[in-house]
Tab-separated table of C-alpha atoms in Angstrom:
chain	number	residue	atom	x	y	z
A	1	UNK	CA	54.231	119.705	81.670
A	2	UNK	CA	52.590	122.865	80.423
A	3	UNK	CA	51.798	125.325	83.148
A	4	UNK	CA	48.653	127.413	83.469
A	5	UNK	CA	48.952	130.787	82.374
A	6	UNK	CA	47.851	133.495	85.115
A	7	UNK	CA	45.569	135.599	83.854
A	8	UNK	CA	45.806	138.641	82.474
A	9	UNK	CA	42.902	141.145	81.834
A	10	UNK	CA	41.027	143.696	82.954
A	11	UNK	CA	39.213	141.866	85.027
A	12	UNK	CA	42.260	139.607	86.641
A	13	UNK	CA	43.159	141.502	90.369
A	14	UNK	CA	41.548	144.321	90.154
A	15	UNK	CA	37.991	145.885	91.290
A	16	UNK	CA	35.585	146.996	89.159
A	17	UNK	CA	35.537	150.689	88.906
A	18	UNK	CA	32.358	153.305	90.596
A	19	UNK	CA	29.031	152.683	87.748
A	20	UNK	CA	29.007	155.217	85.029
A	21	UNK	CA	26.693	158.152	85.641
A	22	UNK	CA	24.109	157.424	83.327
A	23	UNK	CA	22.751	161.080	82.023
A	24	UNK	CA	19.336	159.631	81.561
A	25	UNK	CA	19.310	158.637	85.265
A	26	UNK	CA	18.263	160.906	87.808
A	27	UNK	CA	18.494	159.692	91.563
A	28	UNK	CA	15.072	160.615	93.412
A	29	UNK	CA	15.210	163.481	95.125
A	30	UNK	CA	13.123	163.870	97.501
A	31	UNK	CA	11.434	166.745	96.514
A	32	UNK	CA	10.308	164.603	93.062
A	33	UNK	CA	7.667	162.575	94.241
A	34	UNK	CA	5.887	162.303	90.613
A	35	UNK	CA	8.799	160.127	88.959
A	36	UNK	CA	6.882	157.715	86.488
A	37	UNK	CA	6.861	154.068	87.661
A	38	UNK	CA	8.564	152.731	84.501
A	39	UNK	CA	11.641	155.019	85.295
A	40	UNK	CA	11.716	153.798	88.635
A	41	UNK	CA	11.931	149.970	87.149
A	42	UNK	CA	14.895	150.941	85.284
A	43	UNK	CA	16.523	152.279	87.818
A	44	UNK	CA	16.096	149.134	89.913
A	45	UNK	CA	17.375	147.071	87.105
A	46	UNK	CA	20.372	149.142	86.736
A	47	UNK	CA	21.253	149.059	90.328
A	48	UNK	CA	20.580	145.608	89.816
A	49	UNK	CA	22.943	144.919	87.037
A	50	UNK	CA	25.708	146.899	89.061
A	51	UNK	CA	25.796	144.215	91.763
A	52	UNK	CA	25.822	141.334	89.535
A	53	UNK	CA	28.875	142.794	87.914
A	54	UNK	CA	30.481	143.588	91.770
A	55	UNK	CA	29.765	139.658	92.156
A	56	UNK	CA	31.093	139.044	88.505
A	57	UNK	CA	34.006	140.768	89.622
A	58	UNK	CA	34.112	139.203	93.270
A	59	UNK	CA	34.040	135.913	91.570
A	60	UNK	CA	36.717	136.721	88.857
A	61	UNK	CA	39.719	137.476	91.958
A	62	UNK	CA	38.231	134.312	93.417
A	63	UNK	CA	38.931	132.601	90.241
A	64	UNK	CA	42.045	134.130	89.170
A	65	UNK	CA	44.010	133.310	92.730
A	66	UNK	CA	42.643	130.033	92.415
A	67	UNK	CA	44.119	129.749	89.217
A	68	UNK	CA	47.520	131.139	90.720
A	69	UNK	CA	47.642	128.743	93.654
A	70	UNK	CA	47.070	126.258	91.231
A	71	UNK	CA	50.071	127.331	88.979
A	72	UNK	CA	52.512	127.305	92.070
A	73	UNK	CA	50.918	124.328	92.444
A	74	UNK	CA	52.092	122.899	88.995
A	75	UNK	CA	55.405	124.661	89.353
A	76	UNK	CA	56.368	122.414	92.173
A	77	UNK	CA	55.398	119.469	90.405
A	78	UNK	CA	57.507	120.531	87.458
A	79	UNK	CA	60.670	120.985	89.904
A	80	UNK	CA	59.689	117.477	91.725
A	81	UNK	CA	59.702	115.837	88.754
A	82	UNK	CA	62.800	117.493	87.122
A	83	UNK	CA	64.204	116.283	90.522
A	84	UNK	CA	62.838	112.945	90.347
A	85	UNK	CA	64.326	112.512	86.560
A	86	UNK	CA	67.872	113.529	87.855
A	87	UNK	CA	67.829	111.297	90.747
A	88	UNK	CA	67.137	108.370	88.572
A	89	UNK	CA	69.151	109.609	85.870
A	90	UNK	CA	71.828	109.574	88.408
A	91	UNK	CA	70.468	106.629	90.055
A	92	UNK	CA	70.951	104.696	86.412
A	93	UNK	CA	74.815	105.865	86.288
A	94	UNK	CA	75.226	104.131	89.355
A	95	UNK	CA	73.965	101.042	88.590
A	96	UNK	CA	75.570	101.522	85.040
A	97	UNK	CA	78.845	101.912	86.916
A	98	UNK	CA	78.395	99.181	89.335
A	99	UNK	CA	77.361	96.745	86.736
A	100	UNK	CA	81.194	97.572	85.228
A	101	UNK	CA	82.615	97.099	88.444
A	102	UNK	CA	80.835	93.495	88.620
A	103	UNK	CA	81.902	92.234	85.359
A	104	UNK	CA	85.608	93.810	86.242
A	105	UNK	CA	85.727	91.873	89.781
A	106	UNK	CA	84.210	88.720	87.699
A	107	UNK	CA	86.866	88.913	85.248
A	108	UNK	CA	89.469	89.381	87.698
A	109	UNK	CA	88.248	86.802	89.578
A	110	UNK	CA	88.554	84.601	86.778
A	111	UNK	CA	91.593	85.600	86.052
A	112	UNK	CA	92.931	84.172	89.501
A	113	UNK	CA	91.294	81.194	89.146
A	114	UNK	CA	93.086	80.250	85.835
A	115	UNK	CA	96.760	81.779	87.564
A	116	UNK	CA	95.525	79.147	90.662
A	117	UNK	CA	94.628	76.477	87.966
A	118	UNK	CA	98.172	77.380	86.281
A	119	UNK	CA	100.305	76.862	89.359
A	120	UNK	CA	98.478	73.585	90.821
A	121	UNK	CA	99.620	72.544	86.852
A	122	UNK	CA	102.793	73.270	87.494
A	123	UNK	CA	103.445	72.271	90.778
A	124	UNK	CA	101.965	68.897	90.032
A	125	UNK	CA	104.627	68.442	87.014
A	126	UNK	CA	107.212	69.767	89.374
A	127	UNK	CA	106.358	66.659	91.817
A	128	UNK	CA	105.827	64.553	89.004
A	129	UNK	CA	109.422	65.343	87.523
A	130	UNK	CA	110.438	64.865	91.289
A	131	UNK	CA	108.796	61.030	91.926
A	132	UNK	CA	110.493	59.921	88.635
A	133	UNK	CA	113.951	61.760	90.084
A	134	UNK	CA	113.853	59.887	93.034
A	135	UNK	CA	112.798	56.839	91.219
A	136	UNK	CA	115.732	57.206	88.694
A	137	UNK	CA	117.793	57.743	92.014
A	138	UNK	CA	116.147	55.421	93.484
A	139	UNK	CA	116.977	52.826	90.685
A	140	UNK	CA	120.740	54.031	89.764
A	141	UNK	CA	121.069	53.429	93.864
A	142	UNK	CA	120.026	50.052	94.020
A	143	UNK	CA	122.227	49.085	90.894
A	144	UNK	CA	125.011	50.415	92.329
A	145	UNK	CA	124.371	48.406	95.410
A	146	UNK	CA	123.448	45.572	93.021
A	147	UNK	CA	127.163	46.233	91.584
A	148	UNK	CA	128.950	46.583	94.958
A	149	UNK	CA	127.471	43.617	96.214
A	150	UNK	CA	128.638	41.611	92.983
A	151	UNK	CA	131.859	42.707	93.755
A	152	UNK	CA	132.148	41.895	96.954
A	153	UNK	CA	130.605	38.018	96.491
A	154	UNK	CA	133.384	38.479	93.809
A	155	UNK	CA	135.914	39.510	96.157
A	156	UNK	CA	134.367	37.359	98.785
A	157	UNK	CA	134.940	33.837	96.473
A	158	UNK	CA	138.464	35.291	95.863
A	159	UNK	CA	139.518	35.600	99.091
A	160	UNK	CA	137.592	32.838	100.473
A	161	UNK	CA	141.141	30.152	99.216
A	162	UNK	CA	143.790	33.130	100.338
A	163	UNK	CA	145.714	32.524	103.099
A	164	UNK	CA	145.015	34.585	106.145
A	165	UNK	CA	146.296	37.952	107.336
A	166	UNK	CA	148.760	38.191	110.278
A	167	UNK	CA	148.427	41.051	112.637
A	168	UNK	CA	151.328	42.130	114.662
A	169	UNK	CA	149.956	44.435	117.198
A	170	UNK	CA	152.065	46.517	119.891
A	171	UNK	CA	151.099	49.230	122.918
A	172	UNK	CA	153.672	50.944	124.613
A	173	UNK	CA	153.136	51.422	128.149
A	174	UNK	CA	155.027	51.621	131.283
A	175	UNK	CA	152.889	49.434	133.800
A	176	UNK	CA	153.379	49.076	137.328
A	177	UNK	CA	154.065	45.323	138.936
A	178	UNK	CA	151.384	42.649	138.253
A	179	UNK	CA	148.905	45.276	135.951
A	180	UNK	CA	148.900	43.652	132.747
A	181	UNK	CA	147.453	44.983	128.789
A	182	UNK	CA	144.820	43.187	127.058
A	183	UNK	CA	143.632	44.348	123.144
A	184	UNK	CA	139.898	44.043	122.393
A	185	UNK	CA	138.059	44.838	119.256
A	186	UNK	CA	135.596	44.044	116.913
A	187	UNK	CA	136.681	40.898	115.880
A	188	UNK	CA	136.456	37.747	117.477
A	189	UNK	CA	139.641	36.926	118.109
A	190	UNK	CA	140.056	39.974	120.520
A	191	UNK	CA	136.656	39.696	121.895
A	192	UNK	CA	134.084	41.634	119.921
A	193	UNK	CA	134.427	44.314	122.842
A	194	UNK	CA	134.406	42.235	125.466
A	195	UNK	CA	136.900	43.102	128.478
A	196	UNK	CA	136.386	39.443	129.745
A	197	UNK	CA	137.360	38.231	125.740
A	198	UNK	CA	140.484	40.809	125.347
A	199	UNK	CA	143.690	38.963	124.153
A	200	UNK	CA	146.432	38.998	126.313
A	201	UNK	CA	149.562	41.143	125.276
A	202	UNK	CA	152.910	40.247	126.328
A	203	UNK	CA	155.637	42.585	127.732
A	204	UNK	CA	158.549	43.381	125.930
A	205	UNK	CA	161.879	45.363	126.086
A	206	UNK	CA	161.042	49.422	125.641
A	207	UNK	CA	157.881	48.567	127.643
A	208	UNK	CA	156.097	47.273	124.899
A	209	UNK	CA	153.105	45.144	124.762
A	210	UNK	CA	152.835	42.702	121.638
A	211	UNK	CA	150.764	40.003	120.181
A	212	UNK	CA	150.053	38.303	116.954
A	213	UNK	CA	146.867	37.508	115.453
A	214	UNK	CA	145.690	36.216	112.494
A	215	UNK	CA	142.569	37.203	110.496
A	216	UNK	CA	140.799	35.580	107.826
A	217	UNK	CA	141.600	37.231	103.713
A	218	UNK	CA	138.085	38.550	104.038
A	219	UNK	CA	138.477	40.635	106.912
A	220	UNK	CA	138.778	43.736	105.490
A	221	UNK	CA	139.112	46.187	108.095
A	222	UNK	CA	139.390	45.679	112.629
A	223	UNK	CA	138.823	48.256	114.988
A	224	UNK	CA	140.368	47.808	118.546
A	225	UNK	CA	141.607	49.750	121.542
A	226	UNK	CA	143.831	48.566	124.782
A	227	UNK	CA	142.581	47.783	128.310
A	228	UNK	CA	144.699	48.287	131.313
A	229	UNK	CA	143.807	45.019	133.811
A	230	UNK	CA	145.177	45.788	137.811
A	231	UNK	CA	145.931	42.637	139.933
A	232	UNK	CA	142.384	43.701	141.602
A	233	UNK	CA	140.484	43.530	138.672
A	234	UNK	CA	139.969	46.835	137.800
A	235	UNK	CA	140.057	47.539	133.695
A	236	UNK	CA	141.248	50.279	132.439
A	237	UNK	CA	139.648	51.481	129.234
A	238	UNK	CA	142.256	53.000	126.370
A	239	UNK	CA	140.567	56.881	126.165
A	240	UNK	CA	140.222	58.485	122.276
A	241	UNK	CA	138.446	56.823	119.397
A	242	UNK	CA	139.071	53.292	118.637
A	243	UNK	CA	142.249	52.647	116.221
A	244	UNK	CA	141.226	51.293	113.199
A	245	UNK	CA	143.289	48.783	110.694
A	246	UNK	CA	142.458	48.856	106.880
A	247	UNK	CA	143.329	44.943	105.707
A	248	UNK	CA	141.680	45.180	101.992
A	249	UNK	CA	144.504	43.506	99.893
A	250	UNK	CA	147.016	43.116	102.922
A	251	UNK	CA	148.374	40.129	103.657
A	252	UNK	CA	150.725	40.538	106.573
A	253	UNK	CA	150.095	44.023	108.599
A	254	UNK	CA	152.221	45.717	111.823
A	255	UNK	CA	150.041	48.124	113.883
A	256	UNK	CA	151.650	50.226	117.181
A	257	UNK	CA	150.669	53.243	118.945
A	258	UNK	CA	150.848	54.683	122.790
A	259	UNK	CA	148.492	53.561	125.521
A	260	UNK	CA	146.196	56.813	125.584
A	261	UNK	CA	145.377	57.140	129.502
């Protein structure tokens, strides 16, 4: 914006300086009463001209400060708009910078979307390659079973014509007069567990209970324990785990151990 110049002049802040003595003019004195009328005109217009240039003059200052207010005036424009231009110069670097920030975060974020997308791939084949373990597992499992179970109707029609297996069984344990010891166990023939069902053992030299069973071929393995019956009916219950027999491919078997009380 181009600024108004302040004036400069003779005229610009200064006062007019006293009228020139004109050598023609000669004030009335008052002893000169015969002055000629035309002189007296000119006089009055010189006077006259004198205050028009005091105005002229008057008016100039009024002018000329005018003119200065109005070139602070313009000054301050000039600074408010230098300011304005800075601010949205400034105010353009921002949103310059921020408009880089948004296209960073939306990269970013896309960036995490496709890592997301990645890992829901790959834990999908991961569970994928998982089903079809279990269902190879799965599958070997059951043809295993399939396998076991051919073997055993296999082993099953072998032994079904085989003779059975005979099961000596004996318990030492000193009893007292009219207590007797029964075996029970998980096959029929001593009770399936039932104290009622036990077999019967008989007493023998060395305090030594005994009995003989027999088992079918197929019978491949009997769990049992001892009972201790008083004349009173009170049972006795061998303490431990249960004794176990393995008969797979036996045919005649001896089994003995101490009454655990």
């Amino acid at each position: 914006m181009c600024s108004i110049p302040h004036l400069q002049g003779p005229l610009s802040r200064r006062k007019l300086a006293a009228p020139v003595a004109n050598p023609l003019f000669r004030p009335p004195h008052p002893a000169s009463e015969g002055v000629p009328d035309e002189l007296t005109g000119i006089i009055a217009g010189i006077q006259a001209t004198n205050q028009q240039l005091r105005e002229l003059e008057q008016n100039y200052q009024a002018v000329d400060s005018s003119l200065f207010v109005l070139q602070e005036g313009a000054e301050q424009r000039d600074e408010q708009t230098a300011a304005y231009r800075d601010a949205l110069l400034q105010l353009a670097d921002d949103l310059e910078q921020q408009e880089a920030e948004d296209v960073a975060r939306a990269a970013e974020q896309a960036r995490l979307e496709a890592e997301a997308r990645r890992l829901e791939d790959i834990r999908r084949e991961e569970a994928m390659w998982r089903e079809m373990d279990e269902l190879v597992a799965a599958a070997s499992a059951v043809q295993v079973l399939q396998a076991g179970l051919a073997v055993a109707e296999t082993s099953a029609a072998a032994l079904a014509g085989a003779p059975p297996i005979k099961v000596d069984v004996g318990v030492q344990l000193q009893t007292k007069p009219g207590q007797e010891v029964f075996l029970v166990g998980s096959h029929p023939c001593l009770g399936e567990w039932s104290a009622e069902a036990a077999l019967p053992l008989t007493w023998t030299d060395g305090h030594v209970w005994q009995a003989s069973i027999e088992v079918p071929a197929d019978c491949i393995d009997l769990e049992y324990k001892a009972v201790l019956r008083s004349p009173n009916g009170n049972v006795l219950w061998e303490k431990g785990n249960n004794h176990k027999a393995d008969l797979l491919g036996i045919s005649d078997v001896e089994l003995f151990h101490v009454f655990q009380g």
